[in-house]
Every structure is written in structure tokens, then in C-alpha cells.
Amino acid sequence: MAKLSDPLVVGRVIGDVIDSFTHSVKMTVTYNSNKQVYNGHEFFPSSVTHKPKVEVHGGDMRCFFTLVMTDPDVPGPSDPYLREHLHWVVTDIPGTTDATFGKEVVNYEMPRPNIGIHRFVFLLFKQKRRETLMSIPVTRDRFCTRKFAEENDLDLPVAAVYFNAQRETAARRR
């Protein structure tokens, strides 16, 4: 059971995107080699245009993982009727390595929030075996992480982290 002080509960990632789970693997997500993602921190969209480095710690070379990046706040957080929008999927990531060694099945799409502050969520799932993914999403819109995990025989995540971003105005870029 997740604690009410858990940042994933406070940020409504648990509930809106995924059910409560136990972190059993450490995952770090870093943009531009020096901007690590921490739960609830804000990034400018201009600083997350290229896919991040995602490192997995705590698995072993016999474990494989699937990484999903999603935005549950589309088109806006006050009325996310298009929830969720898929930004990235990488499968077959060996334990104790980074996502560049996995198989990118949905290319990275940079965040482009239009209305309000959006959450961008990275979820790491342990695969039951290598090359386990069968159901690749045909569209990025109206993605459902829970359904995706179920269709691909993935259990609850083993790690998750999210950041916030909002539309960048010319004044904010200065």
C-alpha cells in the first residue's frame, strides 16, 4: 500500500496512471547528461526535446524491462478526456544497464503541453522473459498504461518517476 506522503500518490500518478506498487528496482532518468528527473520537479519543454538517458539499477543480466513514458493530462489537467498520450516505449532493456541497450518500439516524442501543467511519467516494468512484447500501440492518443501492461503480460511497475512541464512562452525561455 502506498503511503500518502509518497510523491507518486501526491502527484496522482498512482490512481490516474497505475495502481499502487512496490519499488523494487532503482531507475534514474537524466536529460542532457546533467538534469536528473525527480518526482514533481518542473522542466521547460525546450530542455527535454531529446530522449533522456534511463539507467536501471538492481536487476541482473537475466532480467529484462519495459519502459513507458506517458502524459496523463491531455489535453489539459482540468479535463484530461484524452488521457493518456504515449511518448515513448523501450522493451528488452537488460537489468543493470540503460535504455539505449533496449529495443525502441515507439520513438521518443518530446513533451508539448498546451494547457496547464502536465505530468510526464516514466514507468519501468519487469518482463517475464525477453522479447515478451506482443501488443504495440497503433496510436499515441488515448493510451492506457494499465491496459498495455495487461495485454503484454507485465505486472505492476517496479519503478516510476515523473516530472511536470507547461507551455513555454517566449518570456519564460529567456
mmCIF file with all atom_site columns, C-alpha atoms in Angstrom, residues 39-152:
data_model
loop_
_atom_site.group_PDB
_atom_site.id
_atom_site.type_symbol
_atom_site.label_atom_id
_atom_site.label_alt_id
_atom_site.label_comp_id
_atom_site.label_asym_id
_atom_site.label_entity_id
_atom_site.label_seq_id
_atom_site.pdbx_PDB_ins_code
_atom_site.Cartn_x
_atom_site.Cartn_y
_atom_site.Cartn_z
_atom_site.occupancy
_atom_site.B_iso_or_equiv
_atom_site.pdbx_formal_charge
_atom_site.auth_seq_id
_atom_site.auth_comp_id
_atom_site.auth_asym_id
_atom_site.auth_atom_id
_atom_site.pdbx_PDB_model_num
ATOM 1   C CA . ASN A 1 39  ? 9.165   13.418  -8.773  1.00 0.00 ? 39  ASN A CA 1
ATOM 2   C CA . GLY A 1 40  ? 7.231   16.635  -9.261  1.00 0.00 ? 40  GLY A CA 1
ATOM 3   C CA . HIS A 1 41  ? 10.120  18.816  -10.446 1.00 0.00 ? 41  HIS A CA 1
ATOM 4   C CA . GLU A 1 42  ? 9.432   21.086  -13.410 1.00 0.00 ? 42  GLU A CA 1
ATOM 5   C CA . PHE A 1 43  ? 11.302  21.117  -16.707 1.00 0.00 ? 43  PHE A CA 1
ATOM 6   C CA . PHE A 1 44  ? 10.945  23.511  -19.608 1.00 0.00 ? 44  PHE A CA 1
ATOM 7   C CA . PRO A 1 45  ? 9.793   21.645  -22.742 1.00 0.00 ? 45  PRO A CA 1
ATOM 8   C CA . SER A 1 46  ? 12.832  23.091  -24.534 1.00 0.00 ? 46  SER A CA 1
ATOM 9   C CA . SER A 1 47  ? 15.114  21.178  -22.142 1.00 0.00 ? 47  SER A CA 1
ATOM 10  C CA . VAL A 1 48  ? 13.515  17.775  -22.822 1.00 0.00 ? 48  VAL A CA 1
ATOM 11  C CA . THR A 1 49  ? 13.472  17.737  -26.622 1.00 0.00 ? 49  THR A CA 1
ATOM 12  C CA . HIS A 1 50  ? 15.812  14.745  -26.910 1.00 0.00 ? 50  HIS A CA 1
ATOM 13  C CA . LYS A 1 51  ? 15.249  11.383  -25.270 1.00 0.00 ? 51  LYS A CA 1
ATOM 14  C CA . PRO A 1 52  ? 16.797  11.046  -21.832 1.00 0.00 ? 52  PRO A CA 1
ATOM 15  C CA . LYS A 1 53  ? 19.289  8.524   -20.568 1.00 0.00 ? 53  LYS A CA 1
ATOM 16  C CA . VAL A 1 54  ? 17.426  5.967   -18.457 1.00 0.00 ? 54  VAL A CA 1
ATOM 17  C CA . GLU A 1 55  ? 19.513  3.747   -16.200 1.00 0.00 ? 55  GLU A CA 1
ATOM 18  C CA . VAL A 1 56  ? 18.294  0.639   -14.398 1.00 0.00 ? 56  VAL A CA 1
ATOM 19  C CA . HIS A 1 57  ? 19.998  -0.459  -11.173 1.00 0.00 ? 57  HIS A CA 1
ATOM 20  C CA . GLY A 1 58  ? 19.128  -3.501  -9.106  1.00 0.00 ? 58  GLY A CA 1
ATOM 21  C CA . GLY A 1 59  ? 18.301  -6.026  -11.781 1.00 0.00 ? 59  GLY A CA 1
ATOM 22  C CA . ASP A 1 60  ? 20.716  -8.517  -13.287 1.00 0.00 ? 60  ASP A CA 1
ATOM 23  C CA . MET A 1 61  ? 21.636  -9.504  -16.825 1.00 0.00 ? 61  MET A CA 1
ATOM 24  C CA . ARG A 1 62  ? 18.931  -12.206 -16.814 1.00 0.00 ? 62  ARG A CA 1
ATOM 25  C CA . CYS A 1 63  ? 16.196  -9.600  -16.178 1.00 0.00 ? 63  CYS A CA 1
ATOM 26  C CA . PHE A 1 64  ? 14.618  -7.537  -18.919 1.00 0.00 ? 64  PHE A CA 1
ATOM 27  C CA . PHE A 1 65  ? 12.487  -4.430  -18.534 1.00 0.00 ? 65  PHE A CA 1
ATOM 28  C CA . THR A 1 66  ? 9.977   -2.346  -20.498 1.00 0.00 ? 66  THR A CA 1
ATOM 29  C CA . LEU A 1 67  ? 9.990   1.447   -20.150 1.00 0.00 ? 67  LEU A CA 1
ATOM 30  C CA . VAL A 1 68  ? 6.855   3.503   -20.845 1.00 0.00 ? 68  VAL A CA 1
ATOM 31  C CA . MET A 1 69  ? 6.648   7.321   -20.888 1.00 0.00 ? 69  MET A CA 1
ATOM 32  C CA . THR A 1 70  ? 3.165   8.801   -20.869 1.00 0.00 ? 70  THR A CA 1
ATOM 33  C CA . ASP A 1 71  ? 1.303   12.084  -20.305 1.00 0.00 ? 71  ASP A CA 1
ATOM 34  C CA . PRO A 1 72  ? -1.973  11.533  -18.395 1.00 0.00 ? 72  PRO A CA 1
ATOM 35  C CA . ASP A 1 73  ? -3.063  15.192  -18.661 1.00 0.00 ? 73  ASP A CA 1
ATOM 36  C CA . VAL A 1 74  ? -4.123  15.534  -22.315 1.00 0.00 ? 74  VAL A CA 1
ATOM 37  C CA . PRO A 1 75  ? -5.400  17.973  -23.464 1.00 0.00 ? 75  PRO A CA 1
ATOM 38  C CA . GLY A 1 76  ? -5.276  19.696  -20.065 1.00 0.00 ? 76  GLY A CA 1
ATOM 39  C CA . PRO A 1 77  ? -5.102  18.617  -16.419 1.00 0.00 ? 77  PRO A CA 1
ATOM 40  C CA . SER A 1 78  ? -8.509  20.079  -15.502 1.00 0.00 ? 78  SER A CA 1
ATOM 41  C CA . ASP A 1 79  ? -10.267 17.937  -18.152 1.00 0.00 ? 79  ASP A CA 1
ATOM 42  C CA . PRO A 1 80  ? -7.948  15.156  -19.379 1.00 0.00 ? 80  PRO A CA 1
ATOM 43  C CA . TYR A 1 81  ? -10.572 13.486  -21.572 1.00 0.00 ? 81  TYR A CA 1
ATOM 44  C CA . LEU A 1 82  ? -7.899  12.228  -23.998 1.00 0.00 ? 82  LEU A CA 1
ATOM 45  C CA . ARG A 1 83  ? -5.901  10.625  -21.190 1.00 0.00 ? 83  ARG A CA 1
ATOM 46  C CA . GLU A 1 84  ? -3.182  9.252   -21.750 1.00 0.00 ? 84  GLU A CA 1
ATOM 47  C CA . HIS A 1 85  ? -0.781  10.295  -24.533 1.00 0.00 ? 85  HIS A CA 1
ATOM 48  C CA . LEU A 1 86  ? 2.100   7.899   -25.190 1.00 0.00 ? 86  LEU A CA 1
ATOM 49  C CA . HIS A 1 87  ? 5.554   9.455   -25.574 1.00 0.00 ? 87  HIS A CA 1
ATOM 50  C CA . TRP A 1 88  ? 7.961   6.505   -25.595 1.00 0.00 ? 88  TRP A CA 1
ATOM 51  C CA . VAL A 1 89  ? 8.239   2.710   -25.249 1.00 0.00 ? 89  VAL A CA 1
ATOM 52  C CA . VAL A 1 90  ? 11.506  0.756   -24.962 1.00 0.00 ? 90  VAL A CA 1
ATOM 53  C CA . THR A 1 91  ? 11.484  -3.012  -24.391 1.00 0.00 ? 91  THR A CA 1
ATOM 54  C CA . ASP A 1 92  ? 14.065  -5.691  -23.641 1.00 0.00 ? 92  ASP A CA 1
ATOM 55  C CA . ILE A 1 93  ? 16.235  -3.395  -21.515 1.00 0.00 ? 93  ILE A CA 1
ATOM 56  C CA . PRO A 1 94  ? 18.762  -5.626  -19.741 1.00 0.00 ? 94  PRO A CA 1
ATOM 57  C CA . GLY A 1 95  ? 18.992  -5.224  -15.972 1.00 0.00 ? 95  GLY A CA 1
ATOM 58  C CA . THR A 1 96  ? 21.880  -3.067  -14.703 1.00 0.00 ? 96  THR A CA 1
ATOM 59  C CA . THR A 1 97  ? 22.173  -1.021  -17.893 1.00 0.00 ? 97  THR A CA 1
ATOM 60  C CA . ASP A 1 98  ? 20.441  1.834   -19.685 1.00 0.00 ? 98  ASP A CA 1
ATOM 61  C CA . ALA A 1 99  ? 17.601  2.088   -22.176 1.00 0.00 ? 99  ALA A CA 1
ATOM 62  C CA . THR A 1 100 ? 19.961  2.591   -25.117 1.00 0.00 ? 100 THR A CA 1
ATOM 63  C CA . PHE A 1 101 ? 20.550  -1.164  -24.924 1.00 0.00 ? 101 PHE A CA 1
ATOM 64  C CA . GLY A 1 102 ? 16.843  -1.911  -25.263 1.00 0.00 ? 102 GLY A CA 1
ATOM 65  C CA . LYS A 1 103 ? 14.582  -2.058  -28.294 1.00 0.00 ? 103 LYS A CA 1
ATOM 66  C CA . GLU A 1 104 ? 12.784  1.234   -29.004 1.00 0.00 ? 104 GLU A CA 1
ATOM 67  C CA . VAL A 1 105 ? 9.321   0.183   -30.229 1.00 0.00 ? 105 VAL A CA 1
ATOM 68  C CA . VAL A 1 106 ? 7.689   3.638   -30.006 1.00 0.00 ? 106 VAL A CA 1
ATOM 69  C CA . ASN A 1 107 ? 10.058  6.511   -30.785 1.00 0.00 ? 107 ASN A CA 1
ATOM 70  C CA . TYR A 1 108 ? 10.557  9.282   -28.237 1.00 0.00 ? 108 TYR A CA 1
ATOM 71  C CA . GLU A 1 109 ? 8.210   12.226  -28.684 1.00 0.00 ? 109 GLU A CA 1
ATOM 72  C CA . MET A 1 110 ? 9.124   15.426  -26.852 1.00 0.00 ? 110 MET A CA 1
ATOM 73  C CA . PRO A 1 111 ? 6.579   16.895  -24.420 1.00 0.00 ? 111 PRO A CA 1
ATOM 74  C CA . ARG A 1 112 ? 4.383   19.658  -25.883 1.00 0.00 ? 112 ARG A CA 1
ATOM 75  C CA . PRO A 1 113 ? 1.890   20.692  -23.204 1.00 0.00 ? 113 PRO A CA 1
ATOM 76  C CA . ASN A 1 114 ? -0.635  23.258  -24.443 1.00 0.00 ? 114 ASN A CA 1
ATOM 77  C CA . ILE A 1 115 ? -2.924  23.893  -21.471 1.00 0.00 ? 115 ILE A CA 1
ATOM 78  C CA . GLY A 1 116 ? -1.872  23.825  -17.822 1.00 0.00 ? 116 GLY A CA 1
ATOM 79  C CA . ILE A 1 117 ? 0.835   21.840  -16.056 1.00 0.00 ? 117 ILE A CA 1
ATOM 80  C CA . HIS A 1 118 ? 1.239   18.288  -17.384 1.00 0.00 ? 118 HIS A CA 1
ATOM 81  C CA . ARG A 1 119 ? 2.817   15.283  -15.685 1.00 0.00 ? 119 ARG A CA 1
ATOM 82  C CA . PHE A 1 120 ? 5.225   13.196  -17.764 1.00 0.00 ? 120 PHE A CA 1
ATOM 83  C CA . VAL A 1 121 ? 5.536   9.753   -16.218 1.00 0.00 ? 121 VAL A CA 1
ATOM 84  C CA . PHE A 1 122 ? 8.260   7.137   -16.703 1.00 0.00 ? 122 PHE A CA 1
ATOM 85  C CA . LEU A 1 123 ? 7.239   3.619   -15.678 1.00 0.00 ? 123 LEU A CA 1
ATOM 86  C CA . LEU A 1 124 ? 9.552   0.606   -15.604 1.00 0.00 ? 124 LEU A CA 1
ATOM 87  C CA . PHE A 1 125 ? 8.032   -2.881  -15.819 1.00 0.00 ? 125 PHE A CA 1
ATOM 88  C CA . LYS A 1 126 ? 9.883   -6.165  -15.335 1.00 0.00 ? 126 LYS A CA 1
ATOM 89  C CA . GLN A 1 127 ? 9.294   -8.518  -18.248 1.00 0.00 ? 127 GLN A CA 1
ATOM 90  C CA . LYS A 1 128 ? 8.670   -12.202 -17.614 1.00 0.00 ? 128 LYS A CA 1
ATOM 91  C CA . ARG A 1 129 ? 11.059  -13.066 -20.447 1.00 0.00 ? 129 ARG A CA 1
ATOM 92  C CA . ARG A 1 130 ? 12.979  -11.424 -23.271 1.00 0.00 ? 130 ARG A CA 1
ATOM 93  C CA . GLU A 1 131 ? 11.036  -10.282 -26.344 1.00 0.00 ? 131 GLU A CA 1
ATOM 94  C CA . THR A 1 132 ? 7.782   -10.502 -24.440 1.00 0.00 ? 132 THR A CA 1
ATOM 95  C CA . LEU A 1 133 ? 6.036   -7.530  -26.042 1.00 0.00 ? 133 LEU A CA 1
ATOM 96  C CA . MET A 1 134 ? 3.267   -8.550  -28.436 1.00 0.00 ? 134 MET A CA 1
ATOM 97  C CA . SER A 1 135 ? 0.845   -5.609  -28.466 1.00 0.00 ? 135 SER A CA 1
ATOM 98  C CA . ILE A 1 136 ? 2.408   -2.423  -29.856 1.00 0.00 ? 136 ILE A CA 1
ATOM 99  C CA . PRO A 1 137 ? 0.095   0.621   -29.678 1.00 0.00 ? 137 PRO A CA 1
ATOM 100 C CA . VAL A 1 138 ? -1.132  1.769   -33.093 1.00 0.00 ? 138 VAL A CA 1
ATOM 101 C CA . THR A 1 139 ? -1.708  5.337   -31.879 1.00 0.00 ? 139 THR A CA 1
ATOM 102 C CA . ARG A 1 140 ? -0.219  7.533   -29.168 1.00 0.00 ? 140 ARG A CA 1
ATOM 103 C CA . ASP A 1 141 ? -3.582  9.037   -28.220 1.00 0.00 ? 141 ASP A CA 1
ATOM 104 C CA . ARG A 1 142 ? -5.897  7.534   -25.598 1.00 0.00 ? 142 ARG A CA 1
ATOM 105 C CA . PHE A 1 143 ? -3.153  5.199   -24.428 1.00 0.00 ? 143 PHE A CA 1
ATOM 106 C CA . CYS A 1 144 ? -3.841  3.262   -21.213 1.00 0.00 ? 144 CYS A CA 1
ATOM 107 C CA . THR A 1 145 ? -0.824  2.098   -19.223 1.00 0.00 ? 145 THR A CA 1
ATOM 108 C CA . ARG A 1 146 ? -2.866  -0.436  -17.238 1.00 0.00 ? 146 ARG A CA 1
ATOM 109 C CA . LYS A 1 147 ? -4.317  -1.997  -20.419 1.00 0.00 ? 147 LYS A CA 1
ATOM 110 C CA . PHE A 1 148 ? -0.889  -2.000  -22.102 1.00 0.00 ? 148 PHE A CA 1
ATOM 111 C CA . ALA A 1 149 ? 0.651   -3.823  -19.128 1.00 0.00 ? 149 ALA A CA 1
ATOM 112 C CA . GLU A 1 150 ? -2.177  -6.364  -19.066 1.00 0.00 ? 150 GLU A CA 1
ATOM 113 C CA . GLU A 1 151 ? -2.055  -7.032  -22.824 1.00 0.00 ? 151 GLU A CA 1
ATOM 114 C CA . ASN A 1 152 ? 1.704   -7.592  -22.659 1.00 0.00 ? 152 ASN A CA 1
#
